Short mmCIF file of C-alpha atoms in Angstrom, two decimals:
data_model
loop_
_atom_site.label_atom_id
_atom_site.label_comp_id
_atom_site.label_asym_id
_atom_site.label_seq_id
_atom_site.Cartn_x
_atom_site.Cartn_y
_atom_site.Cartn_z
CA UNK A 1 0.00 0.00 0.00
CA UNK A 2 1.28 3.43 -0.93
CA UNK A 3 1.94 6.10 1.65
CA UNK A 4 1.04 9.81 1.72
CA UNK A 5 4.69 10.71 1.12
CA UNK A 6 4.40 10.01 -2.62
CA UNK A 7 4.39 12.99 -5.05
CA UNK A 8 1.26 15.10 -4.82
CA UNK A 9 -0.63 15.98 -8.03
CA UNK A 10 -2.63 19.20 -8.54
CA UNK A 11 -6.34 18.80 -9.38
CA UNK A 12 -8.66 21.64 -10.36
CA UNK A 13 -11.48 22.32 -7.90
CA UNK A 14 -13.88 24.88 -9.45
CA UNK A 15 -16.81 26.55 -7.72
CA UNK A 16 -20.10 24.98 -8.89
CA UNK A 17 -22.72 26.29 -6.41
CA UNK A 18 -22.92 29.31 -4.12
CA UNK A 19 -25.42 30.20 -1.41
CA UNK A 20 -24.97 33.90 -0.70
CA UNK A 21 -26.20 35.16 2.66
CA UNK A 22 -26.48 38.62 4.11
CA UNK A 23 -22.76 39.01 4.86
CA UNK A 24 -20.93 35.92 3.55
CA UNK A 25 -21.29 32.97 1.19
CA UNK A 26 -21.43 29.17 1.40
CA UNK A 27 -19.36 27.81 -1.50
CA UNK A 28 -19.63 24.31 -2.94
CA UNK A 29 -16.97 22.78 -5.19
CA UNK A 30 -16.97 19.53 -7.14
CA UNK A 31 -14.30 17.51 -8.91
CA UNK A 32 -13.94 13.99 -10.34
CA UNK A 33 -11.03 12.07 -8.80
CA UNK A 34 -9.19 9.12 -10.33
CA UNK A 35 -8.42 7.03 -7.26
CA UNK A 36 -6.02 4.14 -6.92
CA UNK A 37 -6.10 1.53 -4.25
CA UNK A 38 -4.47 2.61 -1.02
CA UNK A 39 -3.98 5.88 0.80
CA UNK A 40 -3.43 8.92 -1.36
CA UNK A 41 -2.82 12.56 -0.58
CA UNK A 42 -4.28 14.86 -3.22
CA UNK A 43 -3.67 18.55 -3.75
CA UNK A 44 -6.63 20.47 -5.15
CA UNK A 45 -7.03 24.07 -6.14
CA UNK A 46 -6.10 26.78 -6.14
CA UNK A 47 -8.84 28.12 -3.86
CA UNK A 48 -9.35 31.44 -2.12
CA UNK A 49 -7.20 31.96 0.94
CA UNK A 50 -10.20 33.59 2.67
CA UNK A 51 -11.99 30.25 3.13
CA UNK A 52 -12.90 29.53 6.76
CA UNK A 53 -10.90 26.47 7.85
CA UNK A 54 -13.31 25.15 10.47
CA UNK A 55 -16.16 25.02 7.92
CA UNK A 56 -14.34 22.73 5.46
CA UNK A 57 -16.40 19.63 4.69
CA UNK A 58 -15.52 17.03 2.08
CA UNK A 59 -17.45 13.94 1.03
CA UNK A 60 -17.21 11.39 -1.78
CA UNK A 61 -20.08 9.93 -3.77
CA UNK A 62 -21.68 6.79 -2.44
CA UNK A 63 -20.89 4.90 -5.68
CA UNK A 64 -17.26 4.42 -4.61
CA UNK A 65 -16.20 2.87 -1.29
CA UNK A 66 -13.42 5.41 -0.72
CA UNK A 67 -13.38 7.44 2.50
CA UNK A 68 -11.95 10.85 3.39
CA UNK A 69 -9.33 10.63 6.12
CA UNK A 70 -8.33 14.28 6.36
CA UNK A 71 -9.01 17.61 4.65
CA UNK A 72 -7.23 20.88 5.34
CA UNK A 73 -6.53 24.25 3.76
CA UNK A 74 -2.87 25.09 3.13
CA UNK A 75 -1.99 28.73 2.39
CA UNK A 76 1.06 29.87 0.46
CA UNK A 77 2.46 33.39 0.46
CA UNK A 78 4.32 34.49 -2.68
CA UNK A 79 5.47 38.11 -2.40
CA UNK A 80 5.47 40.10 -5.59
CA UNK A 81 8.71 41.64 -6.81
CA UNK A 82 9.18 45.29 -7.77
CA UNK A 83 8.98 44.55 -11.49
CA UNK A 84 6.16 43.20 -13.65
CA UNK A 85 5.13 39.59 -13.13
CA UNK A 86 4.36 37.00 -15.76
CA UNK A 87 0.67 36.77 -14.78
CA UNK A 88 0.01 40.52 -15.05
CA UNK A 89 -2.86 41.63 -17.26
CA UNK A 90 -2.38 43.76 -20.37
CA UNK A 91 -3.80 46.77 -18.52
CA UNK A 92 -1.35 46.37 -15.64
CA UNK A 93 1.55 45.95 -18.10
CA UNK A 94 0.46 49.16 -19.80
CA UNK A 95 0.46 50.97 -16.47
CA UNK A 96 3.96 49.68 -15.70
CA UNK A 97 5.25 50.80 -19.12
CA UNK A 98 3.75 54.28 -18.70
CA UNK A 99 5.26 54.64 -15.23
CA UNK A 100 8.70 53.71 -16.58
CA UNK A 101 8.32 56.15 -19.48
CA UNK A 102 7.23 58.89 -17.08
CA UNK A 103 10.31 58.32 -14.94
CA UNK A 104 12.62 58.52 -17.99
CA UNK A 105 10.92 61.70 -19.25
CA UNK A 106 11.13 63.35 -15.81
CA UNK A 107 14.89 62.66 -15.67
CA UNK A 108 15.39 64.01 -19.20
CA UNK A 109 13.33 67.11 -18.34
CA UNK A 110 15.42 67.77 -15.24
CA UNK A 111 18.67 67.47 -17.24
CA UNK A 112 17.39 69.84 -19.94
CA UNK A 113 16.24 72.35 -17.34
CA UNK A 114 19.68 72.26 -15.70
CA UNK A 115 21.34 72.78 -19.11
CA UNK A 116 19.03 75.73 -19.88
CA UNK A 117 19.95 77.33 -16.54
CA UNK A 118 23.64 76.78 -17.28
CA UNK A 119 23.32 78.37 -20.73
CA UNK A 120 21.53 81.34 -19.14
CA UNK A 121 24.51 81.85 -16.80
CA UNK A 122 26.95 81.52 -19.75
CA UNK A 123 24.99 84.13 -21.69
CA UNK A 124 25.03 86.44 -18.65
CA UNK A 125 28.80 86.03 -18.25
CA UNK A 126 29.31 86.69 -21.97
CA UNK A 127 27.25 89.89 -21.85
CA UNK A 128 29.23 91.07 -18.81
CA UNK A 129 32.48 90.33 -20.70
CA UNK A 130 31.22 92.38 -23.66
CA UNK A 131 30.31 95.26 -21.37
CA UNK A 132 33.71 95.25 -19.67
CA UNK A 133 35.61 94.99 -22.97
CA UNK A 134 33.64 97.81 -24.54
CA UNK A 135 34.27 99.98 -21.47
CA UNK A 136 38.04 99.38 -21.64
CA UNK A 137 38.17 100.16 -25.37
CA UNK A 138 39.13 96.59 -26.39
CA UNK A 139 36.33 95.44 -28.71
CA UNK A 140 36.36 91.83 -30.01
CA UNK A 141 33.38 91.94 -32.29
CA UNK A 142 34.04 88.76 -34.23
CA UNK A 143 34.56 86.64 -31.10
CA UNK A 144 31.57 88.21 -29.34
CA UNK A 145 29.29 87.60 -32.35
CA UNK A 146 30.53 84.04 -32.68
CA UNK A 147 30.04 83.27 -28.98
CA UNK A 148 26.61 84.94 -28.83
CA UNK A 149 25.44 83.02 -31.89
CA UNK A 150 26.66 79.72 -30.44
CA UNK A 151 25.02 80.34 -27.01
CA UNK A 152 21.72 81.52 -28.55
CA UNK A 153 21.61 78.57 -30.92
CA UNK A 154 22.29 76.14 -28.10
CA UNK A 155 19.63 77.80 -25.92
CA UNK A 156 17.04 77.62 -28.71
CA UNK A 157 17.83 73.97 -29.41
CA UNK A 158 17.76 73.01 -25.74
CA UNK A 159 14.53 74.96 -25.13
CA UNK A 160 12.86 73.24 -28.10
CA UNK A 161 13.86 69.84 -26.79
CA UNK A 162 12.62 70.81 -23.29
CA UNK A 163 9.22 71.85 -24.65
CA UNK A 164 8.92 68.56 -26.56
CA UNK A 165 9.80 66.55 -23.47
CA UNK A 166 7.34 68.50 -21.31
CA UNK A 167 4.56 68.02 -23.89
CA UNK A 168 5.25 64.30 -24.09
CA UNK A 169 5.40 64.09 -20.28
CA UNK A 170 2.02 65.82 -19.95
CA UNK A 171 0.51 63.33 -22.40
CA UNK A 172 2.01 60.36 -20.53
CA UNK A 173 0.74 61.70 -17.17
CA UNK A 174 -2.79 62.09 -18.57
CA UNK A 175 -2.76 58.63 -20.12
CA UNK A 176 -1.39 57.15 -16.92
CA UNK A 177 -4.17 58.79 -14.88
CA UNK A 178 -6.81 57.24 -17.17
CA UNK A 179 -5.06 53.88 -16.99
CA UNK A 180 -5.07 54.02 -13.18
CA UNK A 181 -8.80 54.78 -13.21
CA UNK A 182 -9.44 51.84 -15.54
CA UNK A 183 -7.28 49.64 -13.33
CA UNK A 184 -9.27 50.64 -10.25
CA UNK A 185 -12.53 49.82 -12.02
CA UNK A 186 -11.65 46.72 -14.00
CA UNK A 187 -8.27 45.51 -12.89
CA UNK A 188 -7.57 42.95 -10.19
CA UNK A 189 -4.49 42.74 -8.03
CA UNK A 190 -2.81 39.35 -8.33
CA UNK A 191 -3.04 37.52 -5.03
CA UNK A 192 0.09 37.11 -2.97
CA UNK A 193 -1.66 34.71 -0.59
CA UNK A 194 -3.13 31.63 -2.25
CA UNK A 195 -4.70 28.48 -0.86
CA UNK A 196 -4.86 24.80 -1.76
CA UNK A 197 -6.83 21.91 -0.37
CA UNK A 198 -4.89 18.90 0.86
CA UNK A 199 -7.12 15.82 0.85
CA UNK A 200 -6.14 12.42 2.19
CA UNK A 201 -8.36 9.55 1.02
CA UNK A 202 -8.36 5.80 1.41
CA UNK A 203 -9.61 3.76 -1.55
CA UNK A 204 -9.86 -0.05 -1.29
CA UNK A 205 -9.93 -0.31 -5.11
CA UNK A 206 -9.18 1.70 -8.23
CA UNK A 207 -11.95 3.84 -9.72
CA UNK A 208 -13.46 7.28 -10.13
CA UNK A 209 -15.30 9.18 -7.42
CA UNK A 210 -16.91 12.59 -7.31
CA UNK A 211 -15.69 14.90 -4.56
CA UNK A 212 -18.01 17.52 -3.08
CA UNK A 213 -16.29 20.10 -0.88
CA UNK A 214 -17.99 23.05 0.85
CA UNK A 215 -16.93 25.90 3.10
CA UNK A 216 -17.88 29.42 4.20
CA UNK A 217 -16.13 32.48 2.85
CA UNK A 218 -16.43 36.20 3.77
CA UNK A 219 -16.38 39.27 1.51
CA UNK A 220 -19.65 38.40 -0.25
CA UNK A 221 -23.17 39.78 0.21
CA UNK A 222 -26.41 40.45 -1.64
CA UNK A 223 -29.43 42.72 -1.44
CA UNK A 224 -32.78 42.58 -3.26
CA UNK A 225 -33.77 45.13 -5.91
CA UNK A 226 -36.79 45.50 -8.15
CA UNK A 227 -37.95 47.06 -11.43
CA UNK A 228 -41.63 47.96 -11.85
CA UNK A 229 -43.02 48.75 -15.32
CA UNK A 230 -46.54 50.25 -15.50
CA UNK A 231 -48.19 49.72 -18.89
CA UNK A 232 -51.76 50.95 -18.81
CA UNK A 233 -53.62 48.72 -16.36
CA UNK A 234 -50.88 46.10 -16.08
CA UNK A 235 -47.86 46.13 -13.79
CA UNK A 236 -44.75 44.05 -14.46
CA UNK A 237 -42.54 43.57 -11.41
CA UNK A 238 -39.07 42.11 -11.89
CA UNK A 239 -37.18 40.76 -8.88
CA UNK A 240 -33.39 41.01 -9.02
CA UNK A 241 -30.53 40.37 -6.65
CA UNK A 242 -27.56 42.74 -6.42
CA UNK A 243 -24.50 40.61 -5.60
CA UNK A 244 -21.08 41.86 -4.49
CA UNK A 245 -18.13 39.58 -3.92
CA UNK A 246 -14.39 40.02 -3.50
CA UNK A 247 -13.42 36.55 -2.36
CA UNK A 248 -10.35 36.35 -4.57
CA UNK A 249 -11.80 34.03 -7.25
CA UNK A 250 -14.57 34.45 -9.83
CA UNK A 251 -17.83 32.53 -9.70
CA UNK A 252 -18.24 31.24 -13.26
CA UNK A 253 -21.50 29.56 -14.32
CA UNK A 254 -22.49 28.64 -10.78
CA UNK A 255 -25.86 27.70 -9.32
CA UNK A 256 -26.66 30.73 -7.21
CA UNK A 257 -28.99 30.78 -4.21
CA UNK A 258 -29.75 33.86 -2.13
CA UNK A 259 -30.55 33.28 1.53
CA UNK A 260 -31.62 35.62 4.32
CA UNK A 261 -30.06 33.35 6.94
CA UNK A 262 -27.58 34.95 9.29
CA UNK A 263 -24.91 32.38 10.03
CA UNK A 264 -22.94 34.92 12.06
CA UNK A 265 -25.75 35.34 14.59
CA UNK A 266 -24.97 33.53 17.82
CA UNK A 267 -27.45 30.97 19.10
CA UNK A 268 -27.09 32.02 22.73
CA UNK A 269 -30.12 33.39 24.57
CA UNK A 270 -30.03 37.05 25.59
CA UNK A 271 -28.62 37.94 28.98
CA UNK A 272 -31.33 38.60 31.53
CA UNK A 273 -31.11 41.77 33.54
CA UNK A 274 -32.71 42.69 36.82
CA UNK A 275 -35.99 44.60 36.56
CA UNK A 276 -37.51 45.83 39.85
CA UNK A 277 -41.07 47.10 40.18
CA UNK A 278 -41.96 49.30 43.14
CA UNK A 279 -45.50 50.19 44.23
CA UNK A 280 -46.16 53.56 45.87
CA UNK A 281 -49.35 55.19 47.10
CA UNK A 282 -50.64 58.08 45.05
CA UNK A 283 -51.05 61.42 46.71
CA UNK A 284 -54.39 63.17 47.01
CA UNK A 285 -53.46 65.60 44.22
CA UNK A 286 -52.52 62.71 41.92
CA UNK A 287 -55.83 60.96 42.60
CA UNK A 288 -57.76 64.12 41.71
CA UNK A 289 -56.04 64.63 38.31
CA UNK A 290 -55.48 62.54 35.19
CA UNK A 291 -52.40 63.51 33.14
CA UNK A 292 -52.67 62.79 29.41
CA UNK A 293 -50.52 63.66 26.43
CA UNK A 294 -50.51 63.49 22.64
CA UNK A 295 -48.15 61.12 20.90
CA UNK A 296 -47.46 60.17 17.32
CA UNK A 297 -47.70 56.47 16.42
CA UNK A 298 -46.70 54.94 13.11
CA UNK A 299 -49.13 52.38 11.69
CA UNK A 300 -47.37 49.36 10.16
CA UNK A 301 -49.25 46.64 8.30
CA UNK A 302 -46.54 44.07 7.52
CA UNK A 303 -42.94 43.34 8.41
CA UNK A 304 -40.87 44.14 11.49
CA UNK A 305 -40.18 47.63 12.73
CA UNK A 306 -37.43 49.56 10.96
CA UNK A 307 -34.03 49.41 12.62
CA UNK A 308 -31.70 52.42 12.24
CA UNK A 309 -28.19 51.79 10.96
CA UNK A 310 -26.81 49.67 8.12
CA UNK A 311 -29.77 48.31 6.10
CA UNK A 312 -30.04 44.55 6.09
CA UNK A 313 -32.37 42.06 4.48
CA UNK A 314 -35.95 42.24 5.80
CA UNK A 315 -37.31 38.68 5.59
CA UNK A 316 -40.32 39.08 7.89
CA UNK A 317 -38.67 37.05 10.67
CA UNK A 318 -38.42 33.83 8.61
CA UNK A 319 -35.42 32.61 6.61
CA UNK A 320 -36.10 32.90 2.87
CA UNK A 321 -34.11 31.27 0.06
CA UNK A 322 -34.35 32.50 -3.53
CA UNK A 323 -32.77 30.71 -6.49
CA UNK A 324 -31.46 32.01 -9.77
CA UNK A 325 -33.25 30.21 -12.63
CA UNK A 326 -30.05 29.99 -14.72
CA UNK A 327 -26.33 29.66 -13.93
CA UNK A 328 -24.68 33.03 -13.34
CA UNK A 329 -21.19 34.51 -13.38
CA UNK A 330 -20.09 36.97 -10.70
CA UNK A 331 -16.52 38.31 -11.01
CA UNK A 332 -14.50 38.94 -7.84
CA UNK A 333 -14.13 42.65 -8.50
CA UNK A 334 -16.17 44.00 -5.56
CA UNK A 335 -18.64 45.69 -7.91
CA UNK A 336 -22.42 45.32 -7.97
CA UNK A 337 -23.77 42.66 -10.34
CA UNK A 338 -27.50 42.32 -11.06
CA UNK A 339 -28.98 38.81 -11.22
CA UNK A 340 -32.56 38.22 -12.44
CA UNK A 341 -34.62 36.03 -10.10
CA UNK A 342 -38.26 36.24 -11.18
CA UNK A 343 -40.82 38.37 -13.02
CA UNK A 344 -44.61 38.52 -13.14
CA UNK A 345 -47.34 40.65 -14.70
CA UNK A 346 -50.60 41.38 -12.88
CA UNK A 347 -53.61 43.64 -13.22
CA UNK A 348 -52.89 47.00 -11.58
CA UNK A 349 -55.28 49.14 -9.57
CA UNK A 350 -54.33 52.81 -9.75
CA UNK A 351 -55.33 55.46 -7.23
CA UNK A 352 -54.54 59.16 -6.90
CA UNK A 353 -54.16 59.90 -3.21
CA UNK A 354 -53.08 62.73 -0.94
CA UNK A 355 -52.45 63.11 2.80
CA UNK A 356 -52.28 66.91 3.16
CA UNK A 357 -51.02 66.80 6.74
CA UNK A 358 -47.87 65.03 5.53
CA UNK A 359 -47.50 66.42 2.00
CA UNK A 360 -49.50 68.70 -0.30
CA UNK A 361 -48.70 66.51 -3.33
CA UNK A 362 -51.17 64.20 -5.05
CA UNK A 363 -49.40 60.90 -5.74
CA UNK A 364 -50.30 58.02 -8.01
CA UNK A 365 -50.36 54.77 -6.03
CA UNK A 366 -50.50 51.47 -7.93
CA UNK A 367 -51.55 48.22 -6.26
CA UNK A 368 -51.44 44.62 -7.47
CA UNK A 369 -51.20 41.13 -5.99
CA UNK A 370 -47.84 39.43 -5.46
CA UNK A 371 -47.86 36.58 -8.01
CA UNK A 372 -44.13 35.91 -7.99
CA UNK A 373 -44.54 32.71 -5.99
CA UNK A 374 -42.22 33.90 -3.23
CA UNK A 375 -42.03 36.67 -0.67
CA UNK A 376 -40.87 40.07 -1.89
CA UNK A 377 -38.20 41.33 0.48
CA UNK A 378 -37.86 45.01 1.28
CA UNK A 379 -35.67 46.87 -1.16
CA UNK A 380 -35.39 49.70 -3.72
CA UNK A 381 -37.51 49.60 -6.88
CA UNK A 382 -36.93 51.42 -10.17
CA UNK A 383 -40.23 52.85 -11.42
CA UNK A 384 -40.87 52.86 -15.18
CA UNK A 385 -43.98 54.61 -16.50
CA UNK A 386 -45.38 55.34 -19.94
CA UNK A 387 -42.89 58.18 -20.48
CA UNK A 388 -39.86 56.25 -19.24
CA UNK A 389 -38.00 56.29 -15.95
CA UNK A 390 -40.13 57.93 -13.25
CA UNK A 391 -37.90 57.60 -10.19
CA UNK A 392 -36.87 55.21 -7.47
CA UNK A 393 -39.11 54.08 -4.63
CA UNK A 394 -39.13 51.52 -1.85
CA UNK A 395 -40.93 48.19 -1.76
CA UNK A 396 -41.86 46.88 1.68
CA UNK A 397 -41.87 43.23 2.67
CA UNK A 398 -44.75 41.50 0.87
CA UNK A 399 -45.87 37.94 1.49
CA UNK A 400 -46.89 35.68 -1.45
CA UNK A 401 -50.35 36.66 -2.64
CA UNK A 402 -50.41 39.86 -0.56
CA UNK A 403 -51.07 43.25 -2.21
CA UNK A 404 -48.08 45.18 -3.52
CA UNK A 405 -48.25 48.97 -3.16
CA UNK A 406 -45.99 51.29 -5.16
CA UNK A 407 -46.02 55.09 -5.44
CA UNK A 408 -45.31 56.28 -9.01
CA UNK A 409 -44.58 59.88 -8.16
CA UNK A 410 -46.69 63.01 -7.74
CA UNK A 411 -48.99 64.82 -10.17
CA UNK A 412 -47.93 68.31 -11.21
CA UNK A 413 -51.45 69.30 -12.29
CA UNK A 414 -52.98 69.04 -8.79
CA UNK A 415 -52.68 71.31 -5.78
CA UNK A 416 -53.90 70.87 -2.20
CA UNK A 417 -53.96 73.67 0.39
CA UNK A 418 -54.59 72.80 4.06
CA UNK A 419 -55.95 75.25 6.66
CA UNK A 420 -56.74 74.57 10.34
CA UNK A 421 -58.70 76.48 12.98
CA UNK A 422 -59.01 75.77 16.72
CA UNK A 423 -61.41 77.01 19.38
CA UNK A 424 -61.24 76.10 23.07
CA UNK A 425 -63.95 76.65 25.66
CA UNK A 426 -64.77 75.55 29.20
CA UNK A 427 -68.33 74.88 30.29
CA UNK A 428 -70.40 72.90 32.77
CA UNK A 429 -70.24 72.31 36.47
CA UNK A 430 -67.21 70.09 36.24
CA UNK A 431 -65.41 72.73 34.18
CA UNK A 432 -65.23 70.38 31.17
CA UNK A 433 -62.92 71.69 28.42
CA UNK A 434 -63.84 71.29 24.76
CA UNK A 435 -61.34 71.70 21.91
CA UNK A 436 -62.94 72.09 18.48
CA UNK A 437 -60.73 71.79 15.41
CA UNK A 438 -61.75 72.60 11.85
CA UNK A 439 -59.63 71.41 8.91
CA UNK A 440 -60.29 72.73 5.41
CA UNK A 441 -58.68 71.16 2.35
CA UNK A 442 -58.78 73.20 -0.86
CA UNK A 443 -58.25 70.92 -3.87
CA UNK A 444 -57.74 72.20 -7.43
CA UNK A 445 -56.84 70.60 -10.74
CA UNK A 446 -55.07 72.25 -13.68
CA UNK A 447 -55.70 70.15 -16.78
CA UNK A 448 -53.85 70.23 -20.06
CA UNK A 449 -55.76 70.80 -23.32
CA UNK A 450 -57.52 67.62 -24.38
CA UNK A 451 -57.67 66.16 -20.85
CA UNK A 452 -61.44 65.94 -20.30
CA UNK A 453 -61.70 62.83 -18.11
CA UNK A 454 -62.83 63.01 -14.49
CA UNK A 455 -60.41 61.84 -11.82
CA UNK A 456 -61.12 60.58 -8.32
CA UNK A 457 -58.77 61.93 -5.65
CA UNK A 458 -58.56 60.01 -2.37
CA UNK A 459 -57.98 62.38 0.56
CA UNK A 460 -56.92 61.16 3.99
CA UNK A 461 -56.94 63.12 7.24
CA UNK A 462 -56.66 61.91 10.80
CA UNK A 463 -58.36 62.62 14.08
CA UNK A 464 -57.01 61.74 17.54
CA UNK A 465 -57.91 58.40 19.11
CA UNK A 466 -58.51 58.42 22.87
CA UNK A 467 -57.21 55.64 25.10
CA UNK A 468 -58.77 56.87 28.39
CA UNK A 469 -62.42 57.33 29.30
CA UNK A 470 -61.81 60.84 30.66
CA UNK A 471 -61.09 62.12 27.12
CA UNK A 472 -63.71 61.85 24.38
CA UNK A 473 -63.13 62.46 20.66
CA UNK A 474 -66.20 63.02 18.50
CA UNK A 475 -66.52 63.70 14.80
CA UNK A 476 -69.10 66.34 13.79
CA UNK A 477 -70.56 64.59 10.78
CA UNK A 478 -73.16 67.30 10.23
CA UNK A 479 -70.47 70.00 9.99
CA UNK A 480 -68.24 67.94 7.69
CA UNK A 481 -68.63 68.78 4.02
CA UNK A 482 -68.83 66.45 2.25
CA UNK A 483 -69.52 63.50 4.53
CA UNK A 484 -66.48 61.20 4.97
CA UNK A 485 -66.68 57.94 3.07
CA UNK A 486 -64.97 55.99 5.87
CA UNK A 487 -63.38 56.40 9.30
CA UNK A 488 -61.26 53.49 10.54
CA UNK A 489 -60.30 52.52 14.07
CA UNK A 490 -56.94 54.32 13.78
CA UNK A 491 -58.69 57.67 13.25
CA UNK A 492 -58.02 57.92 9.49
CA UNK A 493 -60.81 59.82 7.73
CA UNK A 494 -61.16 59.08 4.02
CA UNK A 495 -62.89 60.90 1.15
CA UNK A 496 -63.16 59.96 -2.52
CA UNK A 497 -63.51 63.29 -4.30
CA UNK A 498 -64.33 63.31 -8.05
CA UNK A 499 -62.65 66.21 -9.80
CA UNK A 500 -63.11 67.20 -13.42
CA UNK A 501 -60.75 69.16 -15.65
CA UNK A 502 -60.08 72.58 -14.13
CA UNK A 503 -62.26 71.67 -11.14
CA UNK A 504 -62.03 73.02 -7.60
CA UNK A 505 -63.57 71.87 -4.34
CA UNK A 506 -63.21 72.34 -0.59
CA UNK A 507 -63.39 69.51 1.94
CA UNK A 508 -64.18 70.39 5.56
CA UNK A 509 -63.48 68.23 8.59
CA UNK A 510 -64.74 69.19 12.08
CA UNK A 511 -64.11 67.23 15.28
CA UNK A 512 -63.97 68.01 18.98
CA UNK A 513 -61.89 66.70 21.87
CA UNK A 514 -63.62 67.05 25.26
CA UNK A 515 -62.04 66.29 28.62
CA UNK A 516 -63.23 66.46 32.20
CA UNK A 517 -61.91 69.04 34.62
CA UNK A 518 -59.45 66.65 36.26
CA UNK A 519 -57.55 66.02 32.99
CA UNK A 520 -54.23 67.86 32.60
CA UNK A 521 -51.69 68.03 29.82
CA UNK A 522 -54.19 68.26 26.97
#
């Protein structure tokens, strides 16, 4: 039987499947091994040196009785020399050549500048010699003319060469700057630290076996993104995944899965802290008064509450896995790569709505049912209308079959003006206070020539909702004009106002908040 000390052969181990999570990736590699009877040590790779050693797992197909005795990742550091290497790309070789040419031109420029300065001093000395000779009455016209002609000719020649060198140097510097920008965008730095897999197997007989090796690797992440196209009464929603990876090796034609699992999250329960509750008797003044206050509360229909900080993947509290329908290629350049996951077309329900308390703009809201077959995770969505790109919005978490709601921007031909009035009075034996608030919404429409269709505008206002019996909120339906179409339990008042071309209307809302005399803080 052979021993592991025999020569080790190198076997390619490409990436065939990747499961990308929120902040790392699970990589699967496969290779077909020609095994001989006995114990063999195989060297596979190269692989990324960023692979996590403790997550290495190797297994052979059940069709061959061979077993894996040991698997480990061996890293090799090969420092790069100062000069160009044999594996450099054409772009990097071009950068190296330009840097060498720049250095040569800078040296030549410095020498020419020094020679020009020297010729300037020679010319100054010659002019001083001419001045002294003329003052002493010893003219040497022929020598002076000859020397001046020689110095001027040399200065002109040297200056011309200096200008040519400076022009060429400026061109090289500009080309080198562009080459550096291209290298930053498209070039990759050859790795100095590389890794290989050392696999020790025991095979009772000769034969072929398929090796499947998997491990975790950092420097990879993904986020969902969408593209919504509104065509009349149909909405097409395309689900994409934006994938970044800089693991040190490209993913070429791999089966890609996108998971919301967080493998880095620890499975330990939270640490329990001490929470003490103390009961105290209320004073007589506290028993005679009820302190209330107004607070704002955001109404959320689906998904967890928003968390400030770095945005993650909102999966609704349940791990979701999405698959790419076709093999994909993701280079290890750290740039964003868009991968198509799914697409569906559904009937769209359009609505023009406005909440004047929040914004005076009338927005077009489009709704449809989620027919993608999977949950739509929260992410940005590019909005495409009949005239082209409308803008970018946000899609909230949407379960399969649930309604999708997208805002396709505001309407420039509508205007809403909001006015409020308050009156406060105290009456009755118990000195009951009554706060009456009147809200007037002035809605107008400026239509273009040829636009003669009526449009229904959905207006929403809110009234306070009381949580204590000492405070009562009542809507004056008789004073409201027109009557609200609906009032929900959260205090949202809703009108559907038809508005023709060039139309104007005023919507009035009146409600009162009454509180007993012992209520404070209102």
